[in-house]
PDB file of C-alpha atoms in Angstrom:
ATOM      1  CA  ILE A   1      42.937  23.645 141.371  1.00 57.00           C
ATOM      2  CA  ALA A   2      41.142  23.318 144.704  1.00 67.00           C
ATOM      3  CA  GLY A   3      41.466  26.146 147.161  1.00 92.00           C
ATOM      4  CA  ILE A   4      40.167  29.520 148.256  1.00 95.00           C
ATOM      5  CA  THR A   5      39.513  32.479 146.011  1.00 95.00           C
ATOM      6  CA  GLN A   6      39.069  36.049 147.187  1.00 96.00           C
ATOM      7  CA  ALA A   7      37.798  39.068 145.308  1.00 96.00           C
ATOM      8  CA  PRO A   8      38.702  41.761 144.675  1.00 97.00           C
ATOM      9  CA  THR A   9      42.489  41.494 144.823  1.00 95.00           C
ATOM     10  CA  SER A  10      42.704  45.112 145.892  1.00 96.00           C
ATOM     11  CA  GLN A  11      40.350  48.020 146.326  1.00 97.00           C
ATOM     12  CA  ILE A  12      40.489  51.701 147.164  1.00 97.00           C
ATOM     13  CA  LEU A  13      37.346  52.853 148.898  1.00 96.00           C
ATOM     14  CA  ALA A  14      36.026  56.190 150.088  1.00 97.00           C
ATOM     15  CA  ALA A  15      35.180  56.422 153.760  1.00 97.00           C
ATOM     16  CA  GLY A  16      31.505  55.858 154.441  1.00 97.00           C
ATOM     17  CA  ARG A  17      31.012  53.516 151.488  1.00 97.00           C
ATOM     18  CA  ARG A  18      29.741  49.977 151.815  1.00 97.00           C
ATOM     19  CA  MET A  19      32.007  47.162 150.636  1.00 97.00           C
ATOM     20  CA  THR A  20      31.713  43.383 150.433  1.00 98.00           C
ATOM     21  CA  LEU A  21      34.781  41.194 150.220  1.00 98.00           C
ATOM     22  CA  ARG A  22      34.067  37.846 148.626  1.00 98.00           C
ATOM     23  CA  CYS A  23      35.472  34.480 149.625  1.00 98.00           C
ATOM     24  CA  THR A  24      34.744  31.126 148.006  1.00 97.00           C
ATOM     25  CA  GLN A  25      36.218  27.722 148.769  1.00 97.00           C
ATOM     26  CA  ASP A  26      35.817  24.490 146.822  1.00 95.00           C
ATOM     27  CA  MET A  27      37.200  22.089 149.412  1.00 93.00           C
ATOM     28  CA  ARG A  28      33.827  21.489 151.100  1.00 93.00           C
ATOM     29  CA  HIS A  29      35.277  22.694 154.381  1.00 93.00           C
ATOM     30  CA  ASN A  30      32.856  23.213 157.236  1.00 91.00           C
ATOM     31  CA  ALA A  31      34.612  26.090 158.977  1.00 91.00           C
ATOM     32  CA  MET A  32      35.565  29.454 157.481  1.00 93.00           C
ATOM     33  CA  TYR A  33      37.316  32.489 158.905  1.00 94.00           C
ATOM     34  CA  TRP A  34      38.113  36.121 158.151  1.00 97.00           C
ATOM     35  CA  TYR A  35      41.335  37.723 159.366  1.00 96.00           C
ATOM     36  CA  ARG A  36      42.868  41.129 158.963  1.00 97.00           C
ATOM     37  CA  GLN A  37      46.616  41.581 158.781  1.00 95.00           C
ATOM     38  CA  ASP A  38      48.207  44.804 159.947  1.00 94.00           C
ATOM     39  CA  LEU A  39      51.892  45.642 160.191  1.00 88.00           C
ATOM     40  CA  GLY A  40      53.261  44.783 163.595  1.00 86.00           C
ATOM     41  CA  LEU A  41      50.026  43.149 164.729  1.00 89.00           C
ATOM     42  CA  GLY A  42      50.058  39.877 162.840  1.00 89.00           C
ATOM     43  CA  LEU A  43      46.713  38.369 161.872  1.00 93.00           C
ATOM     44  CA  ARG A  44      43.609  38.942 163.944  1.00 94.00           C
ATOM     45  CA  LEU A  45      40.355  37.059 163.640  1.00 93.00           C
ATOM     46  CA  ILE A  46      37.346  39.162 162.629  1.00 96.00           C
ATOM     47  CA  HIS A  47      34.526  36.609 162.277  1.00 95.00           C
ATOM     48  CA  TYR A  48      34.223  32.887 161.816  1.00 92.00           C
ATOM     49  CA  SER A  49      31.670  30.269 160.838  1.00 92.00           C
ATOM     50  CA  ASN A  50      31.713  26.688 162.108  1.00 87.00           C
ATOM     51  CA  THR A  51      29.240  25.508 159.487  1.00 89.00           C
ATOM     52  CA  ALA A  52      26.743  26.875 156.986  1.00 92.00           C
ATOM     53  CA  GLY A  53      24.077  28.932 158.711  1.00 93.00           C
ATOM     54  CA  THR A  54      26.142  29.834 161.782  1.00 91.00           C
ATOM     55  CA  THR A  55      28.588  32.675 162.437  1.00 93.00           C
ATOM     56  CA  GLY A  56      30.522  34.009 165.400  1.00 91.00           C
ATOM     57  CA  LYS A  57      32.556  37.000 166.438  1.00 92.00           C
ATOM     58  CA  GLY A  58      36.318  36.914 166.602  1.00 90.00           C
ATOM     59  CA  GLU A  59      38.796  39.265 168.206  1.00 90.00           C
ATOM     60  CA  VAL A  60      38.030  42.423 166.169  1.00 95.00           C
ATOM     61  CA  PRO A  61      34.442  42.188 164.858  1.00 96.00           C
ATOM     62  CA  ASP A  62      33.310  45.822 165.179  1.00 96.00           C
ATOM     63  CA  GLY A  63      32.388  47.421 161.862  1.00 97.00           C
ATOM     64  CA  TYR A  64      32.187  44.086 160.036  1.00 98.00           C
ATOM     65  CA  SER A  65      29.440  41.579 159.335  1.00 98.00           C
ATOM     66  CA  VAL A  66      29.407  38.148 157.716  1.00 98.00           C
ATOM     67  CA  SER A  67      26.911  35.630 156.422  1.00 97.00           C
ATOM     68  CA  ARG A  68      27.165  31.924 155.595  1.00 96.00           C
ATOM     69  CA  ALA A  69      24.245  30.983 153.382  1.00 96.00           C
ATOM     70  CA  ASN A  70      26.011  27.903 152.002  1.00 96.00           C
ATOM     71  CA  THR A  71      29.155  25.854 152.533  1.00 95.00           C
ATOM     72  CA  ASP A  72      31.292  27.487 149.871  1.00 96.00           C
ATOM     73  CA  ASP A  73      30.809  31.233 150.329  1.00 97.00           C
ATOM     74  CA  PHE A  74      31.645  33.504 153.249  1.00 98.00           C
ATOM     75  CA  PRO A  75      31.380  37.210 152.356  1.00 98.00           C
ATOM     76  CA  LEU A  76      32.642  39.951 154.656  1.00 98.00           C
ATOM     77  CA  THR A  77      30.796  43.281 154.603  1.00 98.00           C
ATOM     78  CA  LEU A  78      31.943  46.682 155.774  1.00 97.00           C
ATOM     79  CA  ALA A  79      28.701  48.616 156.170  1.00 95.00           C
ATOM     80  CA  SER A  80      30.335  52.043 156.353  1.00 97.00           C
ATOM     81  CA  ALA A  81      34.074  51.918 155.817  1.00 97.00           C
ATOM     82  CA  VAL A  82      36.480  53.923 157.971  1.00 97.00           C
ATOM     83  CA  PRO A  83      40.211  54.570 157.413  1.00 97.00           C
ATOM     84  CA  SER A  84      41.144  52.259 160.318  1.00 97.00           C
ATOM     85  CA  GLN A  85      39.781  49.385 158.251  1.00 98.00           C
ATOM     86  CA  THR A  86      42.628  49.822 155.784  1.00 98.00           C
ATOM     87  CA  SER A  87      44.277  46.430 155.911  1.00 97.00           C
ATOM     88  CA  VAL A  88      44.919  43.181 154.101  1.00 96.00           C
ATOM     89  CA  TYR A  89      42.070  40.750 154.565  1.00 97.00           C
ATOM     90  CA  PHE A  90      42.500  36.989 154.445  1.00 96.00           C
ATOM     91  CA  CYS A  91      39.833  34.357 154.234  1.00 97.00           C
ATOM     92  CA  ALA A  92      40.607  30.846 155.474  1.00 95.00           C
ATOM     93  CA  SER A  93      38.835  27.532 155.802  1.00 94.00           C
ATOM     94  CA  SER A  94      39.256  24.241 157.608  1.00 91.00           C
ATOM     95  CA  GLN A  95      37.477  20.989 158.115  1.00 86.00           C
ATOM     96  CA  ARG A  96      35.384  20.442 161.164  1.00 73.00           C
ATOM     97  CA  GLU A  97      37.935  18.687 163.331  1.00 68.00           C
ATOM     98  CA  PHE A  98      39.900  20.838 165.709  1.00 66.00           C
ATOM     99  CA  THR A  99      43.180  19.427 164.465  1.00 69.00           C
ATOM    100  CA  ASP A 100      42.523  20.248 160.841  1.00 80.00           C
ATOM    101  CA  THR A 101      44.695  22.769 159.049  1.00 86.00           C
ATOM    102  CA  GLN A 102      43.423  26.199 158.108  1.00 91.00           C
ATOM    103  CA  TYR A 103      43.993  27.017 154.436  1.00 93.00           C
ATOM    104  CA  PHE A 104      44.302  30.652 153.448  1.00 94.00           C
ATOM    105  CA  GLY A 105      43.251  32.604 150.389  1.00 95.00           C
ATOM    106  CA  PRO A 106      45.545  35.075 148.606  1.00 93.00           C
ATOM    107  CA  GLY A 107      44.123  38.114 150.386  1.00 95.00           C
ATOM    108  CA  THR A 108      42.394  41.392 149.543  1.00 97.00           C
ATOM    109  CA  ARG A 109      44.274  44.643 150.033  1.00 96.00           C
ATOM    110  CA  LEU A 110      41.769  47.319 151.059  1.00 98.00           C
ATOM    111  CA  THR A 111      42.539  51.021 151.369  1.00 98.00           C
ATOM    112  CA  VAL A 112      39.933  53.323 152.883  1.00 97.00           C
ATOM    113  CA  LEU A 113      40.505  57.020 152.254  1.00 96.00           C
TER     114      LEU A 113
ATOM    115  CA  ALA B   1      43.706  34.172 177.233  1.00 76.00           C
ATOM    116  CA  GLN B   2      46.106  32.574 174.817  1.00 83.00           C
ATOM    117  CA  SER B   3      48.914  34.581 173.287  1.00 90.00           C
ATOM    118  CA  VAL B   4      51.987  34.131 171.136  1.00 94.00           C
ATOM    119  CA  THR B   5      55.218  36.097 171.213  1.00 96.00           C
ATOM    120  CA  GLN B   6      57.734  36.189 168.411  1.00 97.00           C
ATOM    121  CA  PRO B   7      60.547  38.278 169.872  1.00 96.00           C
ATOM    122  CA  ASP B   8      62.460  38.791 166.632  1.00 95.00           C
ATOM    123  CA  ILE B   9      60.818  41.179 164.176  1.00 95.00           C
ATOM    124  CA  HIS B  10      63.585  40.835 161.589  1.00 96.00           C
ATOM    125  CA  ILE B  11      66.301  38.220 161.083  1.00 97.00           C
ATOM    126  CA  THR B  12      68.991  38.157 158.422  1.00 97.00           C
ATOM    127  CA  VAL B  13      70.979  35.026 157.651  1.00 97.00           C
ATOM    128  CA  SER B  14      73.378  34.022 154.913  1.00 97.00           C
ATOM    129  CA  GLU B  15      72.344  31.396 152.426  1.00 97.00           C
ATOM    130  CA  GLY B  16      73.473  27.991 153.662  1.00 97.00           C
ATOM    131  CA  ALA B  17      73.541  29.061 157.296  1.00 97.00           C
ATOM    132  CA  SER B  18      71.315  27.518 159.923  1.00 97.00           C
ATOM    133  CA  LEU B  19      68.157  29.240 161.109  1.00 97.00           C
ATOM    134  CA  GLU B  20      66.168  29.348 164.323  1.00 97.00           C
ATOM    135  CA  LEU B  21      63.045  31.461 164.723  1.00 98.00           C
ATOM    136  CA  ARG B  22      61.752  31.852 168.234  1.00 98.00           C
ATOM    137  CA  CYS B  23      58.180  31.460 169.408  1.00 97.00           C
ATOM    138  CA  ASN B  24      56.838  31.571 172.958  1.00 96.00           C
ATOM    139  CA  TYR B  25      53.232  30.910 173.814  1.00 94.00           C
ATOM    140  CA  SER B  26      50.875  31.374 176.702  1.00 89.00           C
ATOM    141  CA  TYR B  27      48.012  28.913 176.994  1.00 82.00           C
ATOM    142  CA  GLY B  28      46.221  27.353 179.925  1.00 72.00           C
ATOM    143  CA  ALA B  29      46.000  23.802 178.644  1.00 75.00           C
ATOM    144  CA  THR B  30      47.931  21.603 176.254  1.00 74.00           C
ATOM    145  CA  PRO B  31      48.755  23.905 173.350  1.00 82.00           C
ATOM    146  CA  TYR B  32      48.201  23.175 169.702  1.00 88.00           C
ATOM    147  CA  LEU B  33      50.932  24.972 167.804  1.00 93.00           C
ATOM    148  CA  PHE B  34      51.486  25.944 164.202  1.00 94.00           C
ATOM    149  CA  TRP B  35      54.043  27.623 162.001  1.00 97.00           C
ATOM    150  CA  TYR B  36      52.914  29.361 158.828  1.00 97.00           C
ATOM    151  CA  VAL B  37      54.969  31.070 156.128  1.00 97.00           C
ATOM    152  CA  GLN B  38      53.888  34.027 154.012  1.00 94.00           C
ATOM    153  CA  SER B  39      55.751  34.913 150.845  1.00 92.00           C
ATOM    154  CA  PRO B  40      55.421  38.514 149.591  1.00 87.00           C
ATOM    155  CA  GLY B  41      51.944  39.211 148.270  1.00 83.00           C
ATOM    156  CA  GLN B  42      50.732  35.720 149.112  1.00 86.00           C
ATOM    157  CA  GLY B  43      48.478  34.061 151.612  1.00 88.00           C
ATOM    158  CA  LEU B  44      49.746  31.911 154.463  1.00 93.00           C
ATOM    159  CA  GLN B  45      50.956  28.368 153.971  1.00 94.00           C
ATOM    160  CA  LEU B  46      51.248  25.824 156.759  1.00 95.00           C
ATOM    161  CA  LEU B  47      54.815  24.655 157.450  1.00 97.00           C
ATOM    162  CA  LEU B  48      54.083  22.300 160.334  1.00 96.00           C
ATOM    163  CA  LYS B  49      51.871  21.730 163.335  1.00 93.00           C
ATOM    164  CA  TYR B  50      52.066  20.072 166.730  1.00 92.00           C
ATOM    165  CA  PHE B  51      49.195  18.465 168.570  1.00 87.00           C
ATOM    166  CA  SER B  52      50.669  15.658 170.604  1.00 83.00           C
ATOM    167  CA  GLY B  53      53.309  12.926 170.586  1.00 85.00           C
ATOM    168  CA  ASP B  54      56.865  13.474 169.466  1.00 88.00           C
ATOM    169  CA  THR B  55      57.940  16.964 170.470  1.00 91.00           C
ATOM    170  CA  LEU B  56      60.135  17.326 167.382  1.00 96.00           C
ATOM    171  CA  VAL B  57      57.908  17.965 164.386  1.00 96.00           C
ATOM    172  CA  GLN B  58      58.983  17.778 160.773  1.00 97.00           C
ATOM    173  CA  GLY B  59      57.414  20.047 158.195  1.00 96.00           C
ATOM    174  CA  ILE B  60      57.635  20.966 154.573  1.00 96.00           C
ATOM    175  CA  LYS B  61      60.603  22.622 152.862  1.00 94.00           C
ATOM    176  CA  GLY B  62      63.069  21.075 155.331  1.00 96.00           C
ATOM    177  CA  PHE B  63      61.760  22.906 158.396  1.00 97.00           C
ATOM    178  CA  GLU B  64      61.334  21.400 161.841  1.00 98.00           C
ATOM    179  CA  ALA B  65      60.132  22.707 165.190  1.00 98.00           C
ATOM    180  CA  GLU B  66      60.555  21.506 168.732  1.00 96.00           C
ATOM    181  CA  PHE B  67      57.899  21.830 171.416  1.00 94.00           C
ATOM    182  CA  LYS B  68      59.376  22.506 174.854  1.00 94.00           C
ATOM    183  CA  ARG B  69      56.675  22.635 177.489  1.00 91.00           C
ATOM    184  CA  SER B  70      59.048  23.730 180.260  1.00 91.00           C
ATOM    185  CA  GLN B  71      60.049  26.793 178.250  1.00 93.00           C
ATOM    186  CA  SER B  72      56.648  27.421 176.640  1.00 93.00           C
ATOM    187  CA  SER B  73      58.432  27.516 173.322  1.00 95.00           C
ATOM    188  CA  PHE B  74      57.967  26.160 169.820  1.00 97.00           C
ATOM    189  CA  ASN B  75      61.009  27.323 167.882  1.00 98.00           C
ATOM    190  CA  LEU B  76      61.322  26.780 164.141  1.00 98.00           C
ATOM    191  CA  ARG B  77      64.611  25.543 162.713  1.00 98.00           C
ATOM    192  CA  LYS B  78      66.227  24.786 159.393  1.00 98.00           C
ATOM    193  CA  PRO B  79      69.771  23.422 159.036  1.00 97.00           C
ATOM    194  CA  SER B  80      70.620  25.238 155.794  1.00 97.00           C
ATOM    195  CA  VAL B  81      68.656  28.218 154.539  1.00 97.00           C
ATOM    196  CA  HIS B  82      67.952  28.771 150.838  1.00 96.00           C
ATOM    197  CA  TRP B  83      67.386  32.159 149.243  1.00 95.00           C
ATOM    198  CA  SER B  84      63.799  31.117 148.510  1.00 95.00           C
ATOM    199  CA  ASP B  85      63.126  30.891 152.258  1.00 96.00           C
ATOM    200  CA  ALA B  86      63.014  34.686 152.497  1.00 96.00           C
ATOM    201  CA  ALA B  87      59.495  35.375 153.749  1.00 97.00           C
ATOM    202  CA  GLU B  88      57.541  36.224 156.858  1.00 96.00           C
ATOM    203  CA  TYR B  89      56.986  33.479 159.395  1.00 97.00           C
ATOM    204  CA  PHE B  90      54.113  33.300 161.819  1.00 96.00           C
ATOM    205  CA  CYS B  91      53.734  31.155 164.886  1.00 96.00           C
ATOM    206  CA  ALA B  92      50.199  30.458 166.108  1.00 94.00           C
ATOM    207  CA  VAL B  93      48.477  28.696 168.970  1.00 91.00           C
ATOM    208  CA  GLY B  94      45.134  27.038 168.387  1.00 86.00           C
ATOM    209  CA  SER B  95      42.158  26.395 170.613  1.00 78.00           C
ATOM    210  CA  LEU B  96      38.856  24.724 170.042  1.00 72.00           C
ATOM    211  CA  PHE B  97      35.780  26.548 168.820  1.00 64.00           C
ATOM    212  CA  THR B  98      32.571  25.127 170.182  1.00 63.00           C
ATOM    213  CA  GLY B  99      30.818  23.552 167.221  1.00 62.00           C
ATOM    214  CA  GLY B 100      33.912  22.806 165.202  1.00 61.00           C
ATOM    215  CA  GLY B 101      36.943  24.434 163.672  1.00 66.00           C
ATOM    216  CA  ASN B 102      39.726  26.069 165.609  1.00 75.00           C
ATOM    217  CA  LYS B 103      40.688  29.543 166.770  1.00 82.00           C
ATOM    218  CA  LEU B 104      44.200  30.566 165.817  1.00 87.00           C
ATOM    219  CA  THR B 105      46.000  33.281 167.722  1.00 90.00           C
ATOM    220  CA  PHE B 106      48.968  34.493 165.735  1.00 93.00           C
ATOM    221  CA  GLY B 107      52.222  36.073 166.739  1.00 95.00           C
ATOM    222  CA  THR B 108      53.282  39.304 165.088  1.00 95.00           C
ATOM    223  CA  GLY B 109      55.613  37.548 162.685  1.00 95.00           C
ATOM    224  CA  THR B 110      59.335  37.383 161.941  1.00 97.00           C
ATOM    225  CA  GLN B 111      60.599  38.724 158.637  1.00 96.00           C
ATOM    226  CA  LEU B 112      63.450  36.585 157.308  1.00 97.00           C
ATOM    227  CA  LYS B 113      65.968  38.038 154.899  1.00 97.00           C
ATOM    228  CA  VAL B 114      68.494  35.760 153.215  1.00 97.00           C
ATOM    229  CA  GLU B 115      71.790  37.192 152.036  1.00 96.00           C
ATOM    230  CA  LEU B 116      73.429  35.531 149.052  1.00 91.00           C
TER     231      LEU B 116
END
């Protein structure tokens, strides 16, 4: 079934540790996105990528980095996790056109202690 | 800067009753508007979207939304709610990213509870 996969499903992490959240899509979408979802705040954009080889900062990029080596994969890295990064993280993708729908993965629940 | 307000954090309706979820947006140009639904433990699924044309938009699962420019609103409606509609609903406004794709700004969501 075509779509977006995210791994891990959930993770508990000690503060200060490095963590990479994985995201893979098989729809050949050009654009990919990372959001975090926090209670009462909705979803906020962390980083995005218009196409392979390019990335950009979203609304809340501090403490996160991304790479886009190919079309399908868009990993999100927390270099040194802090408790405020406890959240549910969603990866999404869309085609190139502005009017195209964003499709979301199932999410990764991350707890930083 | 664009923004979205969903004034109702929680709404409870009886099964079979009608539903309206409110969404107000702030955007400098013609808005591109979306409604997504999130079931517990799931990702977001698109219900419907508005870009241009007819201001009444039909979506999946029997939902519709009406764009009212004068009120800066894009309210979601359903004539008869089913128990399976219990979920969280997000309104979003989209803008263009240079180079492709779109930037979605989400509201804070409305949690819908359906009483049997």
